[in-house]
Coordinates of C-alpha atoms in Angstrom, one line a residue:
D876 CA 4.1 17.3 4.6
D877 CA 0.6 16.0 5.9
N878 CA -1.0 17.7 4.4
A879 CA 0.1 21.3 4.1
S880 CA 2.1 20.2 0.9
G881 CA -1.0 18.9 -1.0
S882 CA -3.3 21.8 0.4
S883 CA -0.9 24.5 -0.6
A884 CA -0.6 22.8 -4.0
F885 CA -4.3 22.5 -4.2
L886 CA -4.5 26.5 -3.7
E887 CA -2.0 27.0 -6.1
C888 CA -3.9 25.1 -8.7
A889 CA -6.9 26.8 -8.2
Q890 CA -5.2 30.2 -8.4
A891 CA -3.6 29.3 -11.6
F892 CA -6.9 28.2 -13.2
G893 CA -8.7 31.2 -11.7
H894 CA -6.1 33.6 -13.4
G895 CA -6.1 32.0 -16.7
A896 CA -2.9 30.1 -16.5
R897 CA -3.8 28.0 -19.5
N898 CA -3.2 30.7 -22.1
G899 CA -6.0 32.9 -20.7
E900 CA -8.8 30.6 -22.3
P901 CA -11.5 29.3 -20.1
T902 CA -11.5 25.3 -19.8
R903 CA -14.2 23.5 -21.8
R904 CA -15.6 21.8 -18.6
S905 CA -16.1 23.4 -15.4
L906 CA -13.7 22.8 -12.6
I907 CA -14.4 22.1 -8.8
F908 CA -11.8 22.6 -6.2
L909 CA -13.3 20.5 -3.4
S910 CA -11.5 20.5 0.1
V911 CA -13.0 18.0 2.4
A912 CA -12.5 17.1 6.0
G913 CA -12.2 13.6 7.9
E914 CA -10.0 11.7 5.5
E915 CA -8.5 9.9 8.5
L916 CA -11.7 9.3 10.1
G917 CA -13.1 7.4 7.3
L918 CA -13.2 9.4 4.2
W919 CA -16.1 11.5 5.6
G920 CA -16.3 14.5 3.6
S921 CA -15.7 13.1 0.2
K922 CA -18.1 10.1 1.1
H923 CA -20.8 12.9 2.0
F924 CA -19.9 14.9 -1.3
A925 CA -20.0 11.8 -3.6
A926 CA -23.3 10.6 -2.1
N927 CA -25.0 14.0 -2.1
P928 CA -23.5 16.0 -5.0
P929 CA -25.1 19.3 -5.8
W930 CA -25.6 18.1 -9.4
P931 CA -25.8 14.7 -11.1
I932 CA -22.9 12.7 -10.3
G933 CA -22.9 11.5 -13.8
R934 CA -21.8 15.2 -14.5
I935 CA -18.5 14.6 -12.5
V936 CA -16.0 13.0 -15.2
A937 CA -12.9 12.8 -13.2
N938 CA -11.1 13.2 -9.7
V939 CA -7.6 14.3 -9.3
N940 CA -6.3 13.9 -5.8
I941 CA -2.9 15.2 -4.0
D942 CA -2.0 14.4 -0.5
M943 CA 1.3 14.7 1.0
I944 CA 3.6 15.5 -1.8
G945 CA 6.4 17.2 -0.5
R946 CA 9.1 14.6 0.9
F947 CA 11.2 11.7 0.1
A948 CA 9.1 8.6 1.6
N949 CA 8.9 5.0 1.3
L950 CA 6.9 5.2 -1.9
S951 CA 9.0 8.1 -3.4
G952 CA 12.5 9.4 -3.7
E953 CA 14.1 12.2 -5.4
G954 CA 12.3 13.0 -8.7
E955 CA 9.5 10.6 -7.8
I956 CA 5.9 10.5 -6.7
S957 CA 3.6 7.6 -6.1
I958 CA 0.4 7.3 -8.3
T959 CA -2.7 5.2 -7.8
P960 CA -4.4 3.6 -9.8
S961 CA -0.9 2.6 -11.3
H962 CA -0.5 0.7 -14.6
A963 CA -0.7 -2.5 -12.4
H964 CA -4.1 -1.7 -10.9
R965 CA -7.2 -3.0 -12.3
K966 CA -8.7 0.7 -12.3
Y967 CA -5.8 2.2 -14.3
S968 CA -7.5 4.9 -16.1
S969 CA -6.8 7.4 -19.1
I970 CA -6.2 10.1 -16.4
A971 CA -3.8 8.0 -14.9
Q972 CA -2.2 7.2 -18.4
T973 CA -1.9 10.9 -19.1
A974 CA 0.1 11.4 -15.8
A975 CA 2.3 8.8 -16.7
R976 CA 3.0 10.5 -20.1
L977 CA 3.4 14.0 -18.7
A978 CA 5.5 13.1 -15.4
P979 CA 8.9 12.8 -17.3
E980 CA 8.3 16.2 -18.9
L981 CA 8.3 17.5 -15.4
G982 CA 11.1 15.6 -14.2
L983 CA 9.1 13.3 -12.2
S984 CA 9.1 9.4 -12.3
L985 CA 5.9 7.6 -11.0
T986 CA 6.1 4.8 -8.6
N987 CA 3.2 2.3 -7.6
G988 CA 1.1 3.7 -4.7
D989 CA -1.8 1.2 -5.1
E990 CA -1.5 0.7 -1.3
F991 CA -3.2 3.9 -1.1
Y992 CA -6.0 3.3 -3.5
T993 CA -8.9 3.1 -0.8
R994 CA -7.0 5.5 1.6
S995 CA -7.8 8.9 0.5
D996 CA -10.7 11.1 -0.8
H997 CA -10.5 10.0 -4.6
Y998 CA -11.8 6.6 -3.6
N999 CA -15.3 7.8 -3.0
F1000 CA -15.3 8.8 -6.6
A1001 CA -13.7 5.6 -7.8
V1002 CA -16.7 3.6 -6.3
R1003 CA -19.2 5.8 -8.2
G1004 CA -17.5 4.8 -11.4
I1005 CA -15.3 8.1 -11.9
P1006 CA -12.0 7.8 -13.1
V1007 CA -9.5 9.2 -10.5
V1008 CA -5.8 9.5 -10.1
F1009 CA -4.0 10.3 -6.8
F1010 CA -0.4 11.5 -6.2
C1011 CA 1.3 10.8 -2.8
D1012 CA 4.7 10.5 -1.5
G1013 CA 4.1 7.8 0.9
E1014 CA 4.9 7.6 4.5
H1015 CA 7.9 8.8 6.3
E1016 CA 9.4 8.6 9.8
D1017 CA 7.5 12.0 10.4
Y1018 CA 4.2 11.0 9.3
H1019 CA 1.7 12.2 11.9
Q1020 CA 4.4 13.5 14.2
V1021 CA 5.0 17.0 15.3
T1022 CA 8.5 16.5 13.7
D1023 CA 6.8 16.9 10.3
S1024 CA 8.0 20.3 9.9
A1025 CA 8.3 22.8 7.0
D1026 CA 12.1 22.5 6.9
K1027 CA 11.9 19.0 5.6
L1028 CA 9.9 19.8 2.6
E1029 CA 11.2 19.4 -0.8
H1030 CA 9.8 22.4 -2.6
G1031 CA 10.9 21.6 -6.0
K1032 CA 8.9 18.3 -5.7
I1033 CA 5.7 20.0 -4.4
E1034 CA 6.2 22.3 -7.4
R1035 CA 6.7 19.6 -10.0
V1036 CA 3.6 17.6 -8.5
A1037 CA 1.6 20.7 -8.3
R1038 CA 2.2 21.3 -12.0
L1039 CA 1.4 17.7 -12.9
A1040 CA -2.0 17.8 -11.2
F1041 CA -2.7 21.2 -13.0
D1042 CA -1.6 19.7 -16.3
V1043 CA -3.9 16.4 -15.8
G1044 CA -6.9 18.3 -14.5
G1045 CA -6.5 20.8 -17.2
G1046 CA -6.4 18.1 -19.9
V1047 CA -9.4 16.5 -18.5
A1048 CA -11.1 20.0 -18.4
D1049 CA -10.2 20.7 -22.1
A1050 CA -10.7 17.2 -23.6
H1051 CA -13.7 16.8 -25.9
E1052 CA -14.2 13.3 -24.7
R1053 CA -14.6 12.2 -21.0
P1054 CA -11.9 10.4 -19.5
S1055 CA -12.3 6.6 -19.7
G1056 CA -12.4 4.1 -16.8
P1057 CA -10.0 1.2 -16.3
R1058 CA -7.9 0.5 -19.6
R1059 CA -5.1 -2.0 -20.1
Q1060 CA -2.0 -1.0 -22.3

Protein backbone atom coordinates (compact mmCIF):
# COMPACT_ATOMS: atom_id res chain seq x y z
CA ASP A 1 0.00 0.00 0.00
CA ASP A 2 2.79 2.43 0.95
CA ASN A 3 3.14 3.56 -1.68
CA ALA A 4 2.79 1.14 -4.55
CA SER A 5 -0.98 1.73 -4.58
CA GLY A 6 -0.63 5.49 -5.07
CA SER A 7 2.31 5.15 -7.46
CA SER A 8 0.51 2.65 -9.68
CA ALA A 9 -2.64 4.82 -9.73
CA PHE A 10 -0.45 7.84 -10.55
CA LEU A 11 1.04 6.00 -13.54
CA GLU A 12 -2.39 4.81 -14.72
CA CYS A 13 -3.73 8.38 -14.58
CA ALA A 14 -0.75 9.68 -16.53
CA GLN A 15 -1.20 6.98 -19.14
CA ALA A 16 -4.95 7.61 -19.40
CA PHE A 17 -4.43 11.33 -19.98
CA GLY A 18 -1.70 10.53 -22.50
CA HIS A 19 -3.99 8.22 -24.43
CA GLY A 20 -6.84 10.73 -24.63
CA ALA A 21 -9.15 9.02 -22.15
CA ARG A 22 -11.09 12.28 -21.89
CA ASN A 23 -12.96 11.81 -25.21
CA GLY A 24 -9.74 12.04 -27.20
CA GLU A 25 -9.57 15.79 -26.69
CA PRO A 26 -6.59 17.52 -25.09
CA THR A 27 -7.21 19.35 -21.83
CA ARG A 28 -7.36 23.16 -21.82
CA ARG A 29 -4.46 23.31 -19.37
CA SER A 30 -1.23 21.38 -19.32
CA LEU A 31 -0.86 18.60 -16.79
CA ILE A 32 2.30 17.75 -14.89
CA PHE A 33 2.75 14.32 -13.38
CA LEU A 34 5.33 14.96 -10.69
CA SER A 35 6.87 12.07 -8.81
CA VAL A 36 9.14 13.19 -6.00
CA ALA A 37 11.26 11.52 -3.35
CA GLY A 38 11.93 12.18 0.30
CA GLU A 39 8.36 12.59 1.51
CA GLU A 40 8.93 10.81 4.79
CA LEU A 41 12.28 12.54 5.29
CA GLY A 42 10.72 16.01 5.29
CA LEU A 43 8.84 16.40 1.99
CA TRP A 44 12.19 17.08 0.31
CA GLY A 45 11.29 16.58 -3.35
CA SER A 46 8.08 18.60 -3.33
CA LYS A 47 9.70 21.30 -1.20
CA HIS A 48 12.49 21.64 -3.76
CA PHE A 49 10.10 21.69 -6.71
CA ALA A 50 7.76 24.25 -5.12
CA ALA A 51 10.72 26.49 -4.26
CA ASN A 52 12.38 26.07 -7.69
CA PRO A 53 9.66 25.44 -10.26
CA PRO A 54 10.70 25.38 -13.93
CA TRP A 55 8.15 28.15 -14.66
CA PRO A 56 6.46 30.77 -12.46
CA ILE A 57 4.72 29.16 -9.47
CA GLY A 58 1.63 31.26 -10.24
CA ARG A 59 1.06 29.15 -13.35
CA ILE A 60 0.50 26.04 -11.23
CA VAL A 61 -3.20 26.12 -10.44
CA ALA A 62 -3.77 22.95 -8.38
CA ASN A 63 -2.19 19.85 -6.88
CA VAL A 64 -3.91 16.45 -6.67
CA ASN A 65 -1.99 14.00 -4.48
CA ILE A 66 -2.55 10.29 -3.80
CA ASP A 67 -0.66 8.06 -1.38
CA MET A 68 -1.66 4.78 0.23
CA ILE A 69 -5.07 4.27 -1.39
CA GLY A 70 -5.41 0.49 -1.41
CA ARG A 71 -6.31 -0.70 2.09
CA PHE A 72 -8.92 -0.41 4.76
CA ALA A 73 -7.20 1.60 7.47
CA ASN A 74 -7.78 3.88 10.42
CA LEU A 75 -9.25 6.63 8.23
CA SER A 76 -11.13 4.58 5.67
CA GLY A 77 -13.14 1.42 5.51
CA GLU A 78 -14.85 -0.32 2.65
CA GLY A 79 -15.89 2.19 0.00
CA GLU A 80 -14.15 5.05 1.80
CA ILE A 81 -11.07 7.21 1.30
CA SER A 82 -9.90 10.11 3.40
CA ILE A 83 -9.54 13.58 1.98
CA THR A 84 -7.70 16.65 3.08
CA PRO A 85 -8.47 19.45 3.17
CA SER A 86 -11.88 18.19 4.24
CA HIS A 87 -15.02 20.26 4.59
CA ALA A 88 -13.94 20.89 8.21
CA HIS A 89 -10.52 22.29 7.26
CA ARG A 90 -9.89 26.03 6.89
CA LYS A 91 -8.21 25.36 3.50
CA TYR A 92 -11.20 23.51 1.99
CA SER A 93 -10.96 24.39 -1.70
CA SER A 94 -13.06 24.13 -4.83
CA ILE A 95 -11.15 21.01 -5.95
CA ALA A 96 -11.86 19.30 -2.63
CA GLN A 97 -15.52 20.27 -3.12
CA THR A 98 -15.40 18.75 -6.60
CA ALA A 99 -13.99 15.54 -5.13
CA ALA A 100 -16.81 15.47 -2.58
CA ARG A 101 -19.36 15.87 -5.37
CA LEU A 102 -17.79 13.19 -7.62
CA ALA A 103 -16.92 10.55 -5.00
CA PRO A 104 -20.46 9.10 -4.59
CA GLU A 105 -20.70 8.59 -8.36
CA LEU A 106 -17.69 6.27 -8.01
CA GLY A 107 -19.04 4.42 -4.98
CA LEU A 108 -16.81 6.29 -2.54
CA SER A 109 -17.51 8.11 0.67
CA LEU A 110 -14.99 10.66 1.89
CA THR A 111 -13.72 10.69 5.45
CA ASN A 112 -11.76 13.40 7.25
CA GLY A 113 -8.03 13.05 6.58
CA ASP A 114 -6.99 16.44 7.90
CA GLU A 115 -4.42 14.88 10.23
CA PHE A 116 -2.40 14.30 7.03
CA TYR A 117 -2.69 17.87 5.72
CA THR A 118 0.94 18.71 6.55
CA ARG A 119 2.31 15.18 6.12
CA SER A 120 2.46 14.67 2.36
CA ASP A 121 3.76 16.39 -0.75
CA HIS A 122 0.66 18.45 -1.53
CA TYR A 123 1.48 20.57 1.52
CA ASN A 124 4.41 22.35 -0.15
CA PHE A 125 2.03 23.52 -2.86
CA ALA A 126 -0.60 24.58 -0.33
CA VAL A 127 1.86 26.82 1.52
CA ARG A 128 2.50 28.57 -1.82
CA GLY A 129 -1.25 29.32 -2.09
CA ILE A 130 -2.09 26.57 -4.59
CA PRO A 131 -5.38 24.71 -3.97
CA VAL A 132 -4.72 21.06 -3.12
CA VAL A 133 -6.51 17.81 -2.47
CA PHE A 134 -4.99 14.64 -1.00
CA PHE A 135 -6.49 11.15 -0.95
CA CYS A 136 -5.14 8.57 1.52
CA ASP A 137 -6.53 5.57 3.36
CA GLY A 138 -4.63 6.32 6.57
CA GLU A 139 -2.42 4.00 8.57
CA HIS A 140 -2.96 0.29 9.16
CA GLU A 141 -1.22 -2.47 11.08
CA ASP A 142 1.15 -3.12 8.17
CA TYR A 143 2.21 0.54 7.72
CA HIS A 144 6.01 0.62 7.23
CA GLN A 145 6.21 -3.13 7.74
CA VAL A 146 7.35 -5.90 5.39
CA THR A 147 3.86 -7.35 5.89
CA ASP A 148 2.42 -4.52 3.73
CA SER A 149 2.05 -6.93 0.82
CA ALA A 150 0.11 -6.88 -2.44
CA ASP A 151 -2.23 -9.68 -1.38
CA LYS A 152 -3.81 -7.31 1.17
CA LEU A 153 -4.70 -4.62 -1.37
CA GLU A 154 -8.29 -3.78 -2.26
CA HIS A 155 -7.92 -3.43 -6.03
CA GLY A 156 -11.43 -2.10 -6.57
CA LYS A 157 -10.77 0.68 -4.07
CA ILE A 158 -7.52 1.61 -5.84
CA GLU A 159 -9.37 1.81 -9.14
CA ARG A 160 -12.17 4.00 -7.73
CA VAL A 161 -9.73 6.39 -6.02
CA ALA A 162 -7.60 6.58 -9.19
CA ARG A 163 -10.72 7.44 -11.18
CA LEU A 164 -11.58 10.11 -8.62
CA ALA A 165 -8.10 11.65 -8.86
CA PHE A 166 -8.30 11.45 -12.67
CA ASP A 167 -11.71 13.14 -12.75
CA VAL A 168 -10.72 15.87 -10.29
CA GLY A 169 -7.47 16.57 -12.15
CA GLY A 170 -9.24 16.49 -15.51
CA GLY A 171 -11.86 18.90 -14.24
CA VAL A 172 -9.17 21.35 -13.18
CA ALA A 173 -7.38 20.95 -16.51
CA ASP A 174 -10.56 21.57 -18.51
CA ALA A 175 -12.06 24.41 -16.47
CA HIS A 176 -12.18 27.96 -17.78
CA GLU A 177 -11.57 29.33 -14.29
CA ARG A 178 -8.70 28.56 -11.93
CA PRO A 179 -9.70 26.53 -8.90
CA SER A 180 -10.36 28.65 -5.86
CA GLY A 181 -8.69 28.42 -2.52
CA PRO A 182 -10.51 28.05 0.75
CA ARG A 183 -14.24 28.33 0.46
CA ARG A 184 -16.88 27.66 3.07
CA GLN A 185 -20.16 25.96 2.28
